[in-house]
Short mmCIF file of C-alpha atoms in Angstrom, two decimals:
data_model
loop_
_atom_site.label_atom_id
_atom_site.label_comp_id
_atom_site.label_asym_id
_atom_site.label_seq_id
_atom_site.Cartn_x
_atom_site.Cartn_y
_atom_site.Cartn_z
CA MET A 1 159.28 118.34 -45.78
CA ALA A 2 159.17 121.35 -43.58
CA ARG A 3 156.89 123.19 -46.07
CA MET A 4 154.46 120.19 -46.11
CA THR A 5 154.35 120.23 -42.31
CA THR A 6 153.68 123.95 -42.21
CA ALA A 7 150.98 123.56 -44.85
CA GLY A 8 149.38 120.64 -42.90
CA THR A 9 149.40 122.70 -39.74
CA ALA A 10 147.80 125.65 -41.34
CA GLY A 11 145.08 123.50 -42.93
CA ARG A 12 144.23 121.95 -39.57
CA THR A 13 144.08 125.33 -37.76
CA ARG A 14 142.21 127.21 -40.55
CA GLY A 15 138.87 125.33 -39.68
CA PRO A 16 138.84 126.07 -35.93
CA VAL A 17 139.87 129.67 -36.46
CA LEU A 18 137.20 130.31 -39.00
CA ALA A 19 134.58 128.61 -36.80
CA LEU A 20 135.56 130.82 -33.81
CA ALA A 21 135.42 133.94 -35.96
CA ALA A 22 132.05 132.96 -37.25
CA LEU A 23 130.79 132.46 -33.69
CA TYR A 24 132.17 135.76 -32.68
CA PHE A 25 130.31 137.57 -35.35
CA LEU A 26 127.19 135.54 -35.63
CA VAL A 27 126.21 134.84 -31.98
CA PRO A 28 125.57 138.64 -31.19
CA VAL A 29 123.58 139.02 -34.46
CA LEU A 30 121.43 135.89 -33.75
CA ALA A 31 120.90 136.85 -30.17
CA SER A 32 119.59 140.40 -31.32
CA LEU A 33 117.37 138.82 -33.89
CA TRP A 34 115.92 136.50 -31.30
CA PHE A 35 115.30 139.47 -28.96
CA THR A 36 113.26 141.34 -31.64
CA VAL A 37 111.00 138.37 -32.44
CA ASP A 38 110.57 136.75 -28.99
CA ASN A 39 107.58 137.92 -26.92
CA ALA A 40 105.11 136.43 -24.46
CA ASP A 41 102.79 135.04 -27.18
CA GLY A 42 105.65 133.43 -29.06
CA ILE A 43 107.54 134.46 -32.20
CA SER A 44 106.33 137.74 -33.81
CA PHE A 45 107.69 139.97 -36.41
CA ASP A 46 105.68 143.01 -35.14
CA PRO A 47 108.83 145.06 -34.47
CA TYR A 48 109.73 144.84 -38.10
CA THR A 49 106.33 145.48 -39.56
CA LYS A 50 105.65 148.28 -37.05
CA GLY A 51 108.97 149.74 -37.66
CA LEU A 52 108.50 150.34 -41.30
CA GLY A 53 105.49 152.34 -40.65
CA SER A 54 106.65 154.20 -37.53
CA ASP A 55 107.22 157.94 -37.45
CA GLY A 56 110.63 159.02 -38.40
CA MET A 57 112.12 155.69 -39.35
CA THR A 58 111.92 156.01 -43.08
CA SER A 59 112.96 159.66 -43.08
CA SER A 60 115.80 159.04 -40.82
CA LEU A 61 117.03 156.03 -42.77
CA LEU A 62 116.80 157.83 -46.09
CA LEU A 63 118.69 160.68 -44.58
CA SER A 64 121.48 158.49 -43.40
CA LEU A 65 121.77 156.66 -46.74
CA GLY A 66 121.92 160.14 -48.51
CA LEU A 67 124.59 161.28 -46.09
CA GLY A 68 126.43 158.04 -46.45
CA LEU A 69 126.39 158.22 -50.30
CA ALA A 70 127.57 161.82 -50.24
CA THR A 71 130.27 160.96 -47.90
CA VAL A 72 131.55 158.11 -50.04
CA VAL A 73 131.45 160.23 -53.25
CA LEU A 74 133.38 163.16 -51.53
CA GLY A 75 135.81 160.94 -49.75
CA LEU A 76 136.70 158.99 -52.90
CA ALA A 77 136.98 162.26 -54.84
CA LEU A 78 139.61 163.31 -52.40
CA MET A 79 141.47 160.21 -51.71
CA VAL A 80 141.74 158.50 -55.01
CA PRO A 81 143.73 161.29 -56.78
CA THR A 82 145.66 161.90 -53.58
CA THR A 83 146.77 158.28 -53.08
CA VAL A 84 147.57 157.84 -56.77
CA ALA A 85 149.66 161.10 -56.99
CA VAL A 86 151.50 160.05 -53.86
CA ALA A 87 152.26 156.51 -55.20
CA LEU A 88 153.45 157.83 -58.58
CA TYR A 89 155.11 161.22 -57.92
CA PHE A 90 155.67 161.68 -54.07
CA PRO A 91 156.39 158.37 -52.63
CA GLY A 92 158.35 160.09 -49.91
CA LEU A 93 155.04 161.73 -48.61
CA ARG A 94 153.27 158.37 -48.16
CA ARG A 95 153.99 158.23 -44.49
CA THR A 96 152.80 161.82 -43.94
CA VAL A 97 149.55 161.24 -45.72
CA GLU A 98 149.11 157.96 -43.82
CA ILE A 99 149.51 159.80 -40.50
CA LEU A 100 147.25 162.54 -41.49
CA SER A 101 144.52 160.08 -42.68
CA MET A 102 144.74 158.03 -39.45
CA MET A 103 144.20 161.15 -37.22
CA PRO A 104 140.40 160.63 -36.97
CA LEU A 105 141.27 157.38 -35.18
CA VAL A 106 143.17 159.26 -32.63
CA VAL A 107 140.88 162.17 -31.98
CA PRO A 108 137.67 161.06 -30.20
CA PRO A 109 134.48 161.95 -32.05
CA ILE A 110 133.29 164.04 -29.03
CA ALA A 111 136.50 166.19 -29.28
CA LEU A 112 136.14 166.50 -33.04
CA VAL A 113 132.30 167.58 -32.72
CA ALA A 114 133.33 170.12 -29.98
CA GLY A 115 135.67 171.76 -32.41
CA VAL A 116 132.83 171.82 -35.08
CA SER A 117 130.32 173.23 -32.71
CA THR A 118 132.83 176.00 -31.80
CA VAL A 119 133.21 176.90 -35.57
CA LEU A 120 129.42 176.77 -36.11
CA SER A 121 128.96 179.16 -33.18
CA TRP A 122 130.63 181.87 -35.18
CA GLN A 123 127.38 182.11 -37.20
CA GLN A 124 125.98 184.85 -35.19
CA ASP A 125 129.06 186.95 -35.56
CA LEU A 126 128.90 186.67 -39.30
CA ALA A 127 125.22 187.58 -39.64
CA THR A 128 126.03 190.72 -41.71
CA THR A 129 128.39 188.85 -44.07
CA PRO A 130 127.76 186.60 -47.00
CA LEU A 131 129.15 183.64 -44.97
CA TYR A 132 126.07 183.66 -42.82
CA GLY A 133 124.11 181.95 -45.65
CA THR A 134 126.90 179.40 -46.00
CA PHE A 135 126.67 178.52 -42.32
CA GLN A 136 122.86 178.07 -42.63
CA ALA A 137 123.16 175.80 -45.62
CA LEU A 138 125.77 173.74 -43.75
CA GLN A 139 123.11 173.16 -41.02
CA ASN A 140 120.14 172.56 -43.14
CA LYS A 141 117.90 169.98 -41.19
CA ASP A 142 116.70 168.30 -44.41
CA PHE A 143 120.24 167.50 -45.47
CA PRO A 144 123.07 168.82 -43.08
CA LEU A 145 126.08 169.27 -45.26
CA ILE A 146 128.16 169.67 -42.12
CA LEU A 147 127.54 165.97 -41.31
CA VAL A 148 128.97 165.13 -44.81
CA LEU A 149 132.12 167.11 -44.17
CA VAL A 150 132.69 165.65 -40.71
CA TYR A 151 131.85 162.11 -41.81
CA THR A 152 134.29 162.47 -44.80
CA VAL A 153 136.99 163.24 -42.32
CA MET A 154 136.03 160.31 -40.18
CA SER A 155 136.07 157.90 -43.20
CA LEU A 156 139.64 158.80 -44.14
CA PRO A 157 141.23 155.96 -42.28
CA PHE A 158 139.01 153.37 -44.06
CA LEU A 159 139.45 154.89 -47.46
CA PHE A 160 143.29 155.27 -47.14
CA ARG A 161 143.97 151.73 -45.88
CA SER A 162 141.68 150.23 -48.64
CA LEU A 163 143.13 152.31 -51.43
CA ASP A 164 146.66 151.76 -50.31
CA ALA A 165 146.35 148.13 -50.29
CA GLY A 166 144.80 148.23 -53.81
CA LEU A 167 147.59 150.37 -55.11
CA ARG A 168 150.31 148.13 -53.70
CA ALA A 169 148.50 145.23 -55.57
CA VAL A 170 148.81 146.69 -59.00
CA ASP A 171 151.78 147.94 -61.11
CA LEU A 172 150.43 151.47 -61.10
CA ARG A 173 153.39 153.03 -62.91
CA THR A 174 153.27 150.72 -65.95
CA LEU A 175 149.43 151.14 -66.38
CA VAL A 176 149.81 154.94 -66.17
CA GLU A 177 152.68 154.96 -68.58
CA ALA A 178 150.87 152.77 -71.13
CA SER A 179 147.81 154.91 -70.98
CA ARG A 180 149.68 158.11 -71.38
CA SER A 181 151.67 156.58 -74.34
CA LEU A 182 148.40 155.80 -76.10
CA GLY A 183 147.29 159.38 -75.90
CA ALA A 184 144.95 159.42 -72.84
CA SER A 185 144.97 162.52 -70.56
CA ARG A 186 145.54 162.37 -66.89
CA THR A 187 141.85 162.50 -66.18
CA GLN A 188 141.07 159.74 -68.70
CA THR A 189 143.91 157.63 -67.18
CA LEU A 190 142.64 158.16 -63.65
CA LEU A 191 138.98 157.30 -64.53
CA ARG A 192 139.38 154.64 -67.26
CA VAL A 193 142.55 152.82 -66.20
CA VAL A 194 143.42 153.35 -62.56
CA VAL A 195 140.02 153.34 -60.98
CA PRO A 196 138.90 150.09 -62.76
CA ASN A 197 141.86 148.35 -61.38
CA LEU A 198 141.23 149.64 -57.82
CA ARG A 199 137.55 148.55 -58.02
CA SER A 200 137.79 146.09 -55.18
CA ALA A 201 139.67 148.65 -52.98
CA VAL A 202 137.10 151.34 -53.90
CA ILE A 203 134.32 149.02 -52.97
CA GLY A 204 135.82 148.02 -49.72
CA GLY A 205 136.40 151.55 -48.60
CA ALA A 206 133.03 152.69 -49.74
CA VAL A 207 131.17 150.01 -47.80
CA LEU A 208 133.27 150.66 -44.63
CA SER A 209 132.51 154.36 -44.96
CA LEU A 210 128.76 153.81 -45.55
CA ALA A 211 128.52 151.46 -42.56
CA MET A 212 130.30 154.03 -40.41
CA VAL A 213 127.74 156.66 -41.34
CA LEU A 214 124.76 154.46 -40.78
CA GLY A 215 125.96 153.78 -37.26
CA GLU A 216 127.46 157.10 -36.17
CA TYR A 217 125.69 158.62 -33.24
CA THR A 218 127.92 161.10 -31.31
CA VAL A 219 128.51 163.77 -33.85
CA ALA A 220 124.91 163.85 -35.25
CA SER A 221 123.43 163.99 -31.75
CA VAL A 222 125.59 166.72 -30.40
CA LEU A 223 125.01 168.88 -33.49
CA GLY A 224 121.19 168.43 -33.06
CA PHE A 225 120.47 166.16 -36.19
CA ALA A 226 118.41 163.03 -36.26
CA PRO A 227 119.63 160.44 -38.76
CA PHE A 228 119.13 156.75 -38.36
CA ALA A 229 121.41 156.00 -35.40
CA VAL A 230 120.06 158.96 -33.35
CA TRP A 231 116.63 157.83 -34.08
CA MET A 232 117.24 154.23 -32.97
CA VAL A 233 118.67 155.67 -29.63
CA GLN A 234 115.48 157.78 -29.20
CA VAL A 235 113.13 155.04 -29.91
CA GLY A 236 115.09 152.68 -27.69
CA ASP A 237 114.19 154.60 -24.62
CA SER A 238 110.52 153.50 -25.04
CA GLU A 239 110.60 150.53 -27.54
CA ALA A 240 113.77 148.37 -27.09
CA GLN A 241 112.58 145.76 -29.59
CA LEU A 242 111.87 148.26 -32.31
CA SER A 243 115.18 149.89 -31.67
CA VAL A 244 117.09 146.53 -32.05
CA ALA A 245 114.95 145.63 -35.07
CA ALA A 246 116.07 149.03 -36.74
CA ALA A 247 119.72 148.13 -35.95
CA MET A 248 119.22 144.70 -37.60
CA LEU A 249 117.72 146.52 -40.60
CA SER A 250 120.91 148.75 -40.68
CA LEU A 251 123.20 145.65 -40.64
CA LEU A 252 121.21 143.96 -43.46
CA ILE A 253 121.53 147.09 -45.52
CA SER A 254 125.16 147.16 -45.17
CA TRP A 255 125.55 143.49 -45.90
CA GLY A 256 123.25 143.90 -48.94
CA LEU A 257 125.14 146.76 -50.41
CA LEU A 258 128.48 145.01 -49.82
CA LEU A 259 127.06 141.87 -51.62
CA LEU A 260 125.60 143.94 -54.41
CA LEU A 261 128.72 145.96 -55.08
CA THR A 262 130.98 142.82 -54.88
CA THR A 263 128.77 140.99 -57.38
CA LEU A 264 128.64 143.87 -59.78
CA ALA A 265 132.47 144.18 -59.62
CA GLY A 266 132.96 140.50 -60.15
CA GLY A 267 130.68 140.50 -63.01
CA ARG A 268 132.46 143.25 -64.84
CA ASN A 269 135.82 141.57 -64.12
CA ARG A 270 134.46 138.30 -65.68
CA ARG A 271 133.30 140.14 -68.75
CA LYS A 272 136.55 141.88 -69.20
CA THR A 273 138.46 138.52 -68.88
CA THR A 274 136.05 136.89 -71.52
CA ARG A 275 136.72 139.64 -73.92
#
């Protein structure tokens, strides 16, 4: 009887809670959308059509997408083997890895970029050494690798939380032992057994990391680079509607990637189940 009462109460409260959550997320989005299309002559989509052809928008957006994809690849290459090794062989280190992964949430981005700027200032002192070329490559305006490294650090909390939840949902030890008993190497086990079972966790962490890169402003601005978020702020000083329209485009890209990756993952899971 108590269980039925609890279930009934949960059913009655679920609808209002979901409605409030939808309002919380959708009202700002709809307000921003209305701001971009509303003008004195009525509804106009000029900010969107103008934005696609404006100077710097396409190049800055492509730069942010490239930085985001590189960040996702590097972050997953670091965190997937680390979290799997900790879960299998070093469970006592889980708390330590968790604390280290959460540190970017504790350190403000402005403090992080101040330290990075200090290190980059050593470049002049290393002008006569081979490291000078490395510092120059890290600060290449066309594709600043230093941003990839910093963004990878900033994405660690998202990747760790997502992967840790995925590992807790599968019987990792049994999967690894079964794969190893069938003759698979550690690399084959990781890529062909573990990663497919962590597909949802990997997709979740990747999308969160990519969204973070698309919206990150402080680090890129202080270091003197102009990805999409910096371009939006620069344009917003003179064309507010265009800036908000660009922000809406960034949001749509993040949602579209999430929907695409989720659909692909679901399709693969269904095919495997059918087989």
